[in-house]
mmCIF file of C-alpha atoms in Angstrom:
data_model
loop_
_atom_site.group_PDB
_atom_site.id
_atom_site.type_symbol
_atom_site.label_atom_id
_atom_site.label_comp_id
_atom_site.label_asym_id
_atom_site.label_seq_id
_atom_site.Cartn_x
_atom_site.Cartn_y
_atom_site.Cartn_z
ATOM 1 C CA MET M 1 33.907 -36.625 -34.002
ATOM 2 C CA GLY M 2 36.483 -39.201 -35.362
ATOM 3 C CA THR M 3 37.275 -40.464 -31.932
ATOM 4 C CA MET M 4 33.918 -40.213 -30.365
ATOM 5 C CA SER M 5 31.115 -42.771 -30.263
ATOM 6 C CA CYS M 6 28.335 -42.526 -32.986
ATOM 7 C CA VAL M 7 25.106 -42.226 -31.178
ATOM 8 C CA SER M 8 21.598 -41.692 -32.982
ATOM 9 C CA ASP M 9 20.247 -38.281 -34.377
ATOM 10 C CA SER M 10 17.194 -38.619 -31.978
ATOM 11 C CA SER M 11 19.354 -38.341 -28.996
ATOM 12 C CA ARG M 12 20.199 -34.918 -30.109
ATOM 13 C CA LEU M 13 16.716 -33.621 -30.354
ATOM 14 C CA ASN M 14 15.911 -30.529 -27.994
ATOM 15 C CA LYS M 15 15.134 -32.558 -24.726
ATOM 16 C CA PHE M 16 13.938 -29.375 -23.022
ATOM 17 C CA LEU M 17 11.242 -28.443 -25.633
ATOM 18 C CA ARG M 18 10.115 -32.378 -25.439
ATOM 19 C CA GLU M 19 9.595 -31.853 -21.548
ATOM 20 C CA ARG M 20 7.275 -28.844 -21.936
ATOM 21 C CA TYR M 21 4.803 -31.059 -23.937
ATOM 22 C CA LEU M 22 5.273 -34.180 -21.518
ATOM 23 C CA ASN M 23 4.600 -31.631 -18.499
ATOM 24 C CA LEU M 24 1.189 -30.732 -19.818
ATOM 25 C CA PRO M 25 -2.015 -32.184 -18.099
ATOM 26 C CA GLN M 26 -3.526 -35.224 -19.289
ATOM 27 C CA GLY M 27 -7.021 -34.637 -17.045
ATOM 28 C CA GLU M 28 -8.805 -37.849 -16.107
ATOM 29 C CA PHE M 29 -7.031 -39.946 -18.684
ATOM 30 C CA CYS M 30 -4.197 -42.785 -18.507
ATOM 31 C CA GLN M 31 -1.486 -43.711 -20.967
ATOM 32 C CA VAL M 32 -1.269 -47.376 -20.895
ATOM 33 C CA THR M 33 1.889 -48.916 -22.733
ATOM 34 C CA TYR M 34 1.418 -52.427 -23.687
ATOM 35 C CA VAL M 35 4.955 -54.504 -23.846
ATOM 36 C CA TRP M 36 5.283 -58.085 -25.477
ATOM 37 C CA ILE M 37 7.967 -60.229 -26.872
ATOM 38 C CA ALA M 38 8.126 -60.201 -30.853
ATOM 39 C CA TYR M 39 7.437 -63.724 -32.746
ATOM 40 C CA CYS M 40 11.178 -64.214 -33.392
ATOM 41 C CA GLY M 41 11.571 -64.459 -29.462
ATOM 42 C CA MET M 42 14.341 -62.119 -28.542
ATOM 43 C CA ASP M 43 12.755 -58.653 -29.506
ATOM 44 C CA LEU M 44 10.479 -56.420 -27.474
ATOM 45 C CA CYS M 45 7.240 -54.398 -29.373
ATOM 46 C CA TYR M 46 5.060 -51.989 -27.705
ATOM 47 C CA LYS M 47 2.386 -49.571 -28.456
ATOM 48 C CA THR M 48 0.285 -47.299 -26.185
ATOM 49 C CA ARG M 49 -3.561 -46.604 -25.775
ATOM 50 C CA THR M 50 -5.420 -43.961 -23.985
ATOM 51 C CA MET M 51 -7.937 -45.264 -20.879
ATOM 52 C CA ASP M 52 -10.451 -42.884 -19.368
ATOM 53 C CA PHE M 53 -9.475 -44.167 -15.740
ATOM 54 C CA THR M 54 -6.283 -45.153 -14.120
ATOM 55 C CA PRO M 55 -6.187 -49.132 -13.806
ATOM 56 C CA LYS M 56 -5.854 -50.320 -10.474
ATOM 57 C CA THR M 57 -5.116 -53.902 -11.081
ATOM 58 C CA ILE M 58 -4.129 -56.003 -13.945
ATOM 59 C CA ALA M 59 -7.557 -57.111 -14.430
ATOM 60 C CA ASP M 60 -8.703 -53.632 -15.425
ATOM 61 C CA ILE M 61 -6.408 -53.522 -18.474
ATOM 62 C CA PRO M 62 -8.429 -54.926 -21.527
ATOM 63 C CA GLU M 63 -6.581 -57.257 -24.118
ATOM 64 C CA TRP M 64 -5.671 -55.654 -27.530
ATOM 65 C CA ASP M 65 -3.899 -57.070 -30.622
ATOM 66 C CA THR M 66 -0.754 -57.057 -32.589
ATOM 67 C CA ILE M 67 0.093 -58.411 -35.902
ATOM 68 C CA GLY M 68 2.284 -61.586 -35.811
ATOM 69 C CA GLN M 69 3.572 -64.489 -37.746
ATOM 70 C CA THR M 70 1.974 -68.101 -37.239
ATOM 71 C CA GLU M 71 2.180 -70.844 -39.406
ATOM 72 C CA GLY M 72 4.060 -68.992 -41.890
ATOM 73 C CA PHE M 73 1.074 -66.391 -42.087
ATOM 74 C CA SER M 74 0.538 -62.607 -41.089
ATOM 75 C CA THR M 75 -2.297 -62.728 -38.692
ATOM 76 C CA GLU M 76 -4.000 -60.754 -35.927
ATOM 77 C CA MET M 77 -2.990 -62.126 -32.320
ATOM 78 C CA PRO M 78 -4.425 -61.116 -28.971
ATOM 79 C CA LEU M 79 -2.432 -59.467 -26.269
ATOM 80 C CA ALA M 80 -3.197 -60.799 -22.754
ATOM 81 C CA PRO M 81 -2.160 -58.306 -19.859
ATOM 82 C CA ALA M 82 0.066 -60.330 -17.351
ATOM 83 C CA CYS M 83 1.631 -57.873 -15.065
ATOM 84 C CA MET M 84 1.413 -54.003 -14.492
ATOM 85 C CA PHE M 85 4.036 -51.599 -13.706
ATOM 86 C CA ARG M 86 4.424 -47.886 -13.291
ATOM 87 C CA ASP M 87 5.539 -45.926 -16.170
ATOM 88 C CA PRO M 88 9.189 -44.356 -15.365
ATOM 89 C CA PHE M 89 8.969 -42.282 -18.696
ATOM 90 C CA LEU M 90 5.613 -40.950 -19.117
ATOM 91 C CA LEU M 91 4.951 -40.927 -15.344
ATOM 92 C CA ASP M 92 2.235 -41.701 -12.779
ATOM 93 C CA PRO M 93 -0.513 -42.363 -13.583
ATOM 94 C CA ASN M 94 0.299 -43.964 -16.680
ATOM 95 C CA LYS M 95 1.088 -47.383 -16.845
ATOM 96 C CA LEU M 96 3.241 -50.166 -18.515
ATOM 97 C CA VAL M 97 1.869 -53.766 -19.120
ATOM 98 C CA PHE M 98 3.844 -56.890 -20.001
ATOM 99 C CA CYS M 99 1.764 -59.050 -21.977
ATOM 100 C CA GLU M 100 1.326 -62.597 -23.363
ATOM 101 C CA VAL M 101 0.829 -63.246 -27.235
ATOM 102 C CA LEU M 102 -1.710 -65.677 -28.094
ATOM 103 C CA LYS M 103 -2.832 -67.134 -31.352
ATOM 104 C CA ASN M 104 -6.434 -66.743 -32.128
ATOM 105 C CA THR M 105 -7.338 -69.739 -31.252
ATOM 106 C CA ARG M 106 -6.189 -68.635 -27.646
ATOM 107 C CA GLU M 107 -3.099 -70.874 -27.607
ATOM 108 C CA PRO M 108 0.222 -69.169 -26.994
ATOM 109 C CA ALA M 109 2.396 -68.040 -29.499
ATOM 110 C CA GLU M 110 5.777 -69.899 -30.646
ATOM 111 C CA SER M 111 7.345 -67.196 -28.826
ATOM 112 C CA ASN M 112 5.440 -67.184 -25.719
ATOM 113 C CA HIS M 113 7.277 -69.239 -23.063
ATOM 114 C CA ARG M 114 5.439 -67.497 -20.300
ATOM 115 C CA ASN M 115 1.966 -69.748 -20.757
ATOM 116 C CA SER M 116 3.884 -73.268 -19.941
ATOM 117 C CA CYS M 117 6.307 -71.710 -17.514
ATOM 118 C CA ASN M 118 3.509 -70.465 -15.373
ATOM 119 C CA LYS M 119 1.844 -74.023 -15.361
ATOM 120 C CA ILE M 120 4.731 -75.223 -14.039
ATOM 121 C CA MET M 121 5.393 -72.798 -11.434
ATOM 122 C CA GLU M 122 1.799 -73.281 -10.322
ATOM 123 C CA LYS M 123 2.738 -77.036 -9.784
ATOM 124 C CA ILE M 124 5.614 -76.350 -7.487
ATOM 125 C CA LYS M 125 4.638 -73.051 -5.661
ATOM 126 C CA GLU M 126 4.536 -75.123 -2.472
ATOM 127 C CA LEU M 127 8.263 -75.025 -2.569
ATOM 128 C CA HIS M 128 8.093 -71.291 -2.881
ATOM 129 C CA PRO M 129 10.863 -71.209 -5.651
ATOM 130 C CA TRP M 130 13.070 -68.040 -5.733
ATOM 131 C CA PHE M 131 15.250 -66.914 -8.817
ATOM 132 C CA GLY M 132 17.626 -64.072 -9.181
ATOM 133 C CA MET M 133 19.096 -63.172 -12.702
ATOM 134 C CA GLU M 134 22.208 -61.750 -13.063
ATOM 135 C CA GLN M 135 21.827 -59.786 -16.678
ATOM 136 C CA GLU M 136 24.828 -58.680 -18.454
ATOM 137 C CA TYR M 137 24.841 -56.473 -21.462
ATOM 138 C CA THR M 138 27.131 -54.442 -23.616
ATOM 139 C CA LEU M 139 26.551 -50.647 -24.727
ATOM 140 C CA LEU M 140 27.268 -49.986 -28.396
ATOM 141 C CA GLY M 141 27.148 -46.891 -30.516
ATOM 142 C CA VAL M 142 24.516 -47.011 -33.400
ATOM 143 C CA ASP M 143 27.163 -48.444 -35.870
ATOM 144 C CA GLY M 144 27.824 -51.306 -33.536
ATOM 145 C CA HIS M 145 31.012 -50.390 -32.232
ATOM 146 C CA PRO M 146 31.541 -50.633 -28.664
ATOM 147 C CA PHE M 147 30.537 -47.539 -26.783
ATOM 148 C CA GLY M 148 33.452 -45.681 -25.628
ATOM 149 C CA TRP M 149 36.072 -47.698 -27.313
ATOM 150 C CA PRO M 150 38.521 -46.052 -29.572
ATOM 151 C CA ARG M 151 37.568 -45.689 -33.733
ATOM 152 C CA LEU M 152 40.413 -47.424 -34.380
ATOM 153 C CA GLY M 153 42.031 -50.136 -32.456
ATOM 154 C CA PHE M 154 40.910 -51.300 -28.972
ATOM 155 C CA PRO M 155 40.945 -50.078 -25.387
ATOM 156 C CA LYS M 156 43.423 -51.232 -22.857
ATOM 157 C CA PRO M 157 43.245 -54.933 -22.140
ATOM 158 C CA GLN M 158 40.756 -56.581 -19.712
ATOM 159 C CA GLY M 159 41.578 -56.505 -15.877
ATOM 160 C CA THR M 160 41.179 -52.861 -15.005
ATOM 161 C CA TYR M 161 37.490 -52.713 -15.931
ATOM 162 C CA TYR M 162 35.745 -54.726 -13.511
ATOM 163 C CA ARG M 163 33.459 -53.255 -10.853
ATOM 164 C CA CYS M 164 35.785 -50.224 -11.914
ATOM 165 C CA VAL M 165 35.479 -46.241 -11.252
ATOM 166 C CA GLY M 166 37.052 -43.469 -13.682
ATOM 167 C CA ALA M 167 36.286 -41.679 -17.153
ATOM 168 C CA ASP M 168 38.836 -44.071 -18.566
ATOM 169 C CA ARG M 169 37.271 -47.293 -17.420
ATOM 170 C CA ALA M 170 33.408 -46.847 -16.899
ATOM 171 C CA PHE M 171 31.921 -46.054 -19.942
ATOM 172 C CA GLY M 172 28.329 -45.282 -20.254
ATOM 173 C CA ARG M 173 27.629 -44.808 -16.266
ATOM 174 C CA ASP M 174 25.057 -42.170 -16.745
ATOM 175 C CA ILE M 175 22.722 -44.781 -18.705
ATOM 176 C CA VAL M 176 23.443 -47.317 -15.738
ATOM 177 C CA GLU M 177 22.109 -45.013 -13.094
ATOM 178 C CA CYS M 178 19.248 -43.570 -14.922
ATOM 179 C CA HIS M 179 18.207 -47.427 -15.909
ATOM 180 C CA TYR M 180 18.570 -48.148 -12.153
ATOM 181 C CA LYS M 181 16.298 -45.381 -11.065
ATOM 182 C CA ALA M 182 13.792 -46.133 -13.697
ATOM 183 C CA CYS M 183 13.386 -49.868 -12.408
ATOM 184 C CA LEU M 184 12.994 -48.817 -8.753
ATOM 185 C CA TYR M 185 10.173 -46.125 -9.972
ATOM 186 C CA ALA M 186 8.616 -48.966 -12.203
ATOM 187 C CA GLY M 187 8.402 -51.392 -9.208
ATOM 188 C CA ILE M 188 10.668 -53.924 -10.615
ATOM 189 C CA LYS M 189 12.993 -56.055 -7.890
ATOM 190 C CA ILE M 190 16.178 -54.694 -9.496
ATOM 191 C CA SER M 191 18.447 -55.435 -6.768
ATOM 192 C CA GLY M 192 21.724 -54.219 -7.916
ATOM 193 C CA THR M 193 24.295 -53.314 -10.648
ATOM 194 C CA ASN M 194 28.032 -53.157 -11.489
ATOM 195 C CA PRO M 195 30.509 -52.759 -14.543
ATOM 196 C CA GLU M 196 31.558 -55.960 -15.943
ATOM 197 C CA VAL M 197 35.080 -57.338 -16.951
ATOM 198 C CA MET M 198 35.141 -56.064 -20.804
ATOM 199 C CA PRO M 199 34.874 -52.311 -21.426
ATOM 200 C CA SER M 200 31.362 -51.168 -21.922
ATOM 201 C CA GLN M 201 30.115 -54.240 -20.518
ATOM 202 C CA TRP M 202 27.461 -54.031 -17.415
ATOM 203 C CA GLU M 203 25.408 -56.285 -15.181
ATOM 204 C CA PHE M 204 22.213 -55.660 -13.025
ATOM 205 C CA GLN M 205 20.609 -58.200 -11.040
ATOM 206 C CA VAL M 206 17.047 -58.703 -10.500
ATOM 207 C CA GLY M 207 15.467 -60.943 -7.675
ATOM 208 C CA PRO M 208 14.681 -62.527 -5.611
ATOM 209 C CA CYS M 209 11.703 -63.110 -7.284
ATOM 210 C CA GLU M 210 9.108 -65.937 -6.602
ATOM 211 C CA GLY M 211 7.668 -68.303 -9.655
ATOM 212 C CA ILE M 212 6.602 -66.656 -12.918
ATOM 213 C CA GLU M 213 7.754 -63.295 -11.411
ATOM 214 C CA MET M 214 11.304 -63.696 -12.312
ATOM 215 C CA GLY M 215 10.378 -64.001 -16.382
ATOM 216 C CA ASP M 216 8.109 -60.846 -15.954
ATOM 217 C CA HIS M 217 10.326 -58.742 -14.141
ATOM 218 C CA LEU M 218 13.382 -59.570 -16.506
ATOM 219 C CA TRP M 219 11.815 -59.107 -19.770
ATOM 220 C CA MET M 220 10.528 -55.614 -18.293
ATOM 221 C CA VAL M 221 13.938 -54.533 -17.190
ATOM 222 C CA ARG M 222 15.226 -55.181 -20.568
ATOM 223 C CA PHE M 223 12.511 -52.879 -22.068
ATOM 224 C CA LEU M 224 13.391 -50.260 -19.807
ATOM 225 C CA LEU M 225 17.051 -50.756 -20.564
ATOM 226 C CA HIS M 226 16.269 -50.423 -24.470
ATOM 227 C CA ARG M 227 14.278 -47.541 -23.905
ATOM 228 C CA VAL M 228 16.825 -45.658 -21.977
ATOM 229 C CA CYS M 229 19.573 -46.422 -24.188
ATOM 230 C CA GLU M 230 17.345 -45.256 -26.870
ATOM 231 C CA ASP M 231 17.030 -41.837 -24.906
ATOM 232 C CA PHE M 232 20.825 -41.520 -24.764
ATOM 233 C CA GLY M 233 21.202 -42.442 -28.548
ATOM 234 C CA VAL M 234 23.248 -45.815 -27.702
ATOM 235 C CA VAL M 235 22.243 -49.575 -28.164
ATOM 236 C CA ALA M 236 22.220 -52.334 -25.557
ATOM 237 C CA THR M 237 23.042 -55.539 -26.908
ATOM 238 C CA LEU M 238 22.651 -59.074 -25.030
ATOM 239 C CA ASP M 239 24.697 -60.706 -27.385
ATOM 240 C CA PRO M 240 26.715 -63.411 -25.659
ATOM 241 C CA LYS M 241 29.884 -62.606 -27.298
ATOM 242 C CA PRO M 242 29.649 -59.211 -28.817
ATOM 243 C CA MET M 243 33.440 -59.059 -29.714
ATOM 244 C CA THR M 244 35.533 -61.579 -30.830
ATOM 245 C CA GLY M 245 39.013 -62.602 -29.066
ATOM 246 C CA ASP M 246 40.130 -62.145 -25.872
ATOM 247 C CA TRP M 247 37.086 -59.962 -24.693
ATOM 248 C CA ASP M 248 34.592 -61.647 -22.314
ATOM 249 C CA GLY M 249 31.091 -62.816 -23.224
ATOM 250 C CA ALA M 250 27.739 -61.827 -21.544
ATOM 251 C CA GLY M 251 25.706 -64.364 -19.375
ATOM 252 C CA CYS M 252 22.452 -64.189 -17.556
ATOM 253 C CA HIS M 253 23.324 -66.333 -14.479
ATOM 254 C CA ILE M 254 20.387 -67.703 -12.485
ATOM 255 C CA ASN M 255 20.395 -68.168 -8.554
ATOM 256 C CA VAL M 256 17.799 -70.784 -7.380
ATOM 257 C CA SER M 257 16.532 -71.745 -4.089
ATOM 258 C CA THR M 258 13.555 -73.469 -2.601
ATOM 259 C CA VAL M 259 12.077 -73.308 0.761
ATOM 260 C CA GLN M 260 13.912 -76.792 1.589
ATOM 261 C CA MET M 261 17.193 -75.362 0.082
ATOM 262 C CA ARG M 262 16.756 -72.259 2.446
ATOM 263 C CA ALA M 263 16.261 -74.304 5.671
ATOM 264 C CA GLU M 264 18.887 -75.708 8.030
ATOM 265 C CA GLY M 265 20.513 -78.397 6.221
ATOM 266 C CA GLY M 266 19.167 -77.274 2.973
ATOM 267 C CA ILE M 267 22.540 -78.032 1.390
ATOM 268 C CA GLU M 268 21.478 -81.562 0.777
ATOM 269 C CA HIS M 269 18.617 -80.604 -1.320
ATOM 270 C CA ILE M 270 21.138 -78.388 -3.294
ATOM 271 C CA ASN M 271 23.379 -81.174 -4.079
ATOM 272 C CA LYS M 272 20.331 -83.255 -4.988
ATOM 273 C CA ALA M 273 19.506 -80.181 -7.459
ATOM 274 C CA ILE M 274 22.642 -80.329 -9.028
ATOM 275 C CA GLU M 275 23.085 -84.110 -9.539
ATOM 276 C CA LYS M 276 19.628 -83.586 -11.794
ATOM 277 C CA LEU M 277 21.252 -80.864 -13.459
ATOM 278 C CA ARG M 278 24.370 -82.987 -14.174
ATOM 279 C CA LYS M 279 22.060 -85.474 -16.156
ATOM 280 C CA ARG M 280 20.525 -83.159 -18.185
ATOM 281 C CA HIS M 281 23.587 -80.740 -19.156
ATOM 282 C CA ALA M 282 22.865 -80.933 -22.690
ATOM 283 C CA GLU M 283 19.177 -80.295 -22.695
ATOM 284 C CA HIS M 284 19.585 -77.275 -20.586
ATOM 285 C CA ILE M 285 22.335 -76.058 -22.635
ATOM 286 C CA ARG M 286 19.299 -76.105 -25.685
ATOM 287 C CA VAL M 287 17.100 -73.969 -23.451
ATOM 288 C CA TYR M 288 19.964 -71.592 -22.259
ATOM 289 C CA ASP M 289 19.778 -69.212 -25.563
ATOM 290 C CA PRO M 290 17.062 -68.804 -27.861
ATOM 291 C CA ASN M 291 19.384 -70.793 -30.967
ATOM 292 C CA GLY M 292 19.673 -74.130 -29.094
ATOM 293 C CA GLY M 293 22.806 -73.487 -27.691
ATOM 294 C CA GLU M 294 24.628 -72.179 -30.740
ATOM 295 C CA ASP M 295 25.057 -68.771 -29.223
ATOM 296 C CA ASN M 296 26.543 -70.192 -25.978
ATOM 297 C CA LYS M 297 28.996 -71.973 -28.199
ATOM 298 C CA ARG M 298 30.797 -68.769 -28.661
ATOM 299 C CA ARG M 299 30.833 -67.713 -25.128
ATOM 300 C CA LEU M 300 31.272 -71.185 -23.012
ATOM 301 C CA ILE M 301 34.781 -71.736 -24.317
ATOM 302 C CA GLY M 302 36.573 -73.045 -21.155
ATOM 303 C CA CYS M 303 38.795 -70.286 -20.498
ATOM 304 C CA GLN M 304 38.348 -66.548 -18.724
ATOM 305 C CA VAL M 305 35.745 -67.320 -16.142
ATOM 306 C CA PHE M 306 33.353 -69.575 -18.566
ATOM 307 C CA SER M 307 33.280 -73.245 -18.263
ATOM 308 C CA SER M 308 33.263 -75.111 -21.625
ATOM 309 C CA ILE M 309 29.850 -75.649 -23.166
ATOM 310 C CA ASN M 310 30.778 -79.521 -23.125
ATOM 311 C CA ASP M 311 31.441 -80.047 -19.573
ATOM 312 C CA PHE M 312 29.504 -79.868 -16.291
ATOM 313 C CA SER M 313 31.626 -78.651 -13.423
ATOM 314 C CA PRO M 314 29.939 -77.921 -10.096
ATOM 315 C CA GLY M 315 32.076 -76.277 -7.488
ATOM 316 C CA VAL M 316 32.277 -74.309 -4.146
ATOM 317 C CA ALA M 317 33.038 -70.522 -4.500
ATOM 318 C CA ASN M 318 34.367 -71.068 -8.154
ATOM 319 C CA ARG M 319 33.538 -68.667 -10.876
ATOM 320 C CA GLY M 320 34.883 -70.927 -13.782
ATOM 321 C CA ALA M 321 32.336 -73.667 -12.959
ATOM 322 C CA SER M 322 29.127 -74.679 -14.511
ATOM 323 C CA ILE M 323 27.235 -74.500 -11.001
ATOM 324 C CA ARG M 324 28.606 -72.485 -8.181
ATOM 325 C CA ILE M 325 27.920 -73.046 -4.497
ATOM 326 C CA PRO M 326 28.710 -69.670 -2.871
ATOM 327 C CA TYR M 327 31.318 -69.731 -0.236
ATOM 328 C CA ARG M 328 28.928 -68.790 2.593
ATOM 329 C CA VAL M 329 26.165 -71.397 1.227
ATOM 330 C CA ALA M 330 28.821 -74.041 1.858
ATOM 331 C CA GLN M 331 29.680 -72.692 5.300
ATOM 332 C CA ASN M 332 26.226 -72.254 6.664
ATOM 333 C CA LYS M 333 25.107 -75.499 4.718
ATOM 334 C CA CYS M 334 21.818 -73.846 3.331
ATOM 335 C CA GLY M 335 20.655 -71.463 0.909
ATOM 336 C CA TYR M 336 21.028 -71.427 -3.148
ATOM 337 C CA PHE M 337 23.120 -72.388 -6.072
ATOM 338 C CA GLU M 338 24.082 -70.460 -9.330
ATOM 339 C CA ASP M 339 23.890 -71.761 -12.767
ATOM 340 C CA ARG M 340 26.355 -69.991 -14.871
ATOM 341 C CA ARG M 341 25.223 -71.269 -18.065
ATOM 342 C CA PRO M 342 22.547 -69.315 -19.357
ATOM 343 C CA ALA M 343 23.462 -66.823 -22.277
ATOM 344 C CA ALA M 344 22.782 -63.013 -21.837
ATOM 345 C CA ASN M 345 20.297 -63.259 -24.482
ATOM 346 C CA CYS M 346 18.185 -66.524 -22.904
ATOM 347 C CA ASP M 347 14.681 -66.576 -22.366
ATOM 348 C CA PRO M 348 14.140 -66.430 -18.593
ATOM 349 C CA TYR M 349 10.678 -67.789 -18.676
ATOM 350 C CA ALA M 350 12.356 -70.609 -20.471
ATOM 351 C CA VAL M 351 15.313 -70.985 -18.361
ATOM 352 C CA THR M 352 13.277 -71.002 -14.792
ATOM 353 C CA CYS M 353 10.681 -73.432 -16.404
ATOM 354 C CA ALA M 354 13.651 -75.807 -17.138
ATOM 355 C CA MET M 355 15.104 -75.308 -13.822
ATOM 356 C CA ALA M 356 11.933 -76.228 -12.269
ATOM 357 C CA ARG M 357 11.175 -79.121 -14.347
ATOM 358 C CA THR M 358 14.468 -80.891 -13.661
ATOM 359 C CA CYS M 359 15.240 -79.690 -9.975
ATOM 360 C CA MET M 360 11.327 -79.265 -8.440
ATOM 361 C CA LEU M 361 9.065 -81.662 -9.935
ATOM 362 C CA GLU M 362 9.004 -85.208 -8.593
ATOM 363 C CA GLY M 363 8.239 -86.761 -12.094
ATOM 364 C CA GLU M 364 10.724 -86.717 -15.159
ATOM 365 C CA GLU M 365 9.393 -84.071 -17.626
ATOM 366 C CA GLU M 366 10.755 -83.738 -20.876
ATOM 367 C CA LEU M 367 12.527 -79.762 -21.277
ATOM 368 C CA LYS M 368 10.997 -78.289 -24.189
#
């Protein structure tokens, strides 16, 4: 045991016995699991209720409530259903429902960035904004030590792990592949996955998603990731710099386009958007992690494949830049651009909202 990763006690329970119960018929009933963002803005919560019919649309799902913090007091807060997915753990006909958290005045809770994001997306819907986000994460044992790393010391230096194969290089592939399948079953727009530069670090991509759908799908993919990791007895962290020293951090790059950027000659609109982003570099940095840019200070250090947090640096096919224009986009003179600054633990609603405000709205709107 001295050389093995520390996994949870729950993961060692008899899973065959568990399946006996999960395979029992449930009649006409449907288990609906409500998922929402905790009041801290980073964690996810859930609870499950029984419905006596199978909901077909989100309109069939009633509101519920949770206990939350508002203005320093514990209070009941409504959970407003926003989007629905198939449940890959309890299987059909059971559902997962992502919810907005509201105050009892019906105003959005402090952690609810979906509400304001949705209003902005409605204003720019004629532009058909497409987003794709690349979520990096790191697998840990329950003791906080990277999964698969030696208990004492470190693995071999970076350089052989990126998009690798092999038992001495890819740590936790079973988790990654099970998560991928769970997302496809749920109906989430996951578009790919790969091992990352640091051992035990992985990435999945979600999109293209239009408008508010980006945040909805990414938050639910994160829920599925934590839930799959729970089954395997490990932890997935979105910490932007989980290991100090010469080990890569973790980001959540965002790819952005509008119908104008995707059309012939769209590079002109891409360049205009990048210049708008240049003027608001500091404002975006404050939005790109949940702690006002403090988390990204540990990651955006101007070396490895990370730009400096203090510099704005666009470039073609340059993965060390703040903003990357892919090589094929530069050649075709249309397509999309990639903002590489968002941290792994960013709120996708806050990031896509900031992107829309800066690049797609005609009037100047202050970022929040």
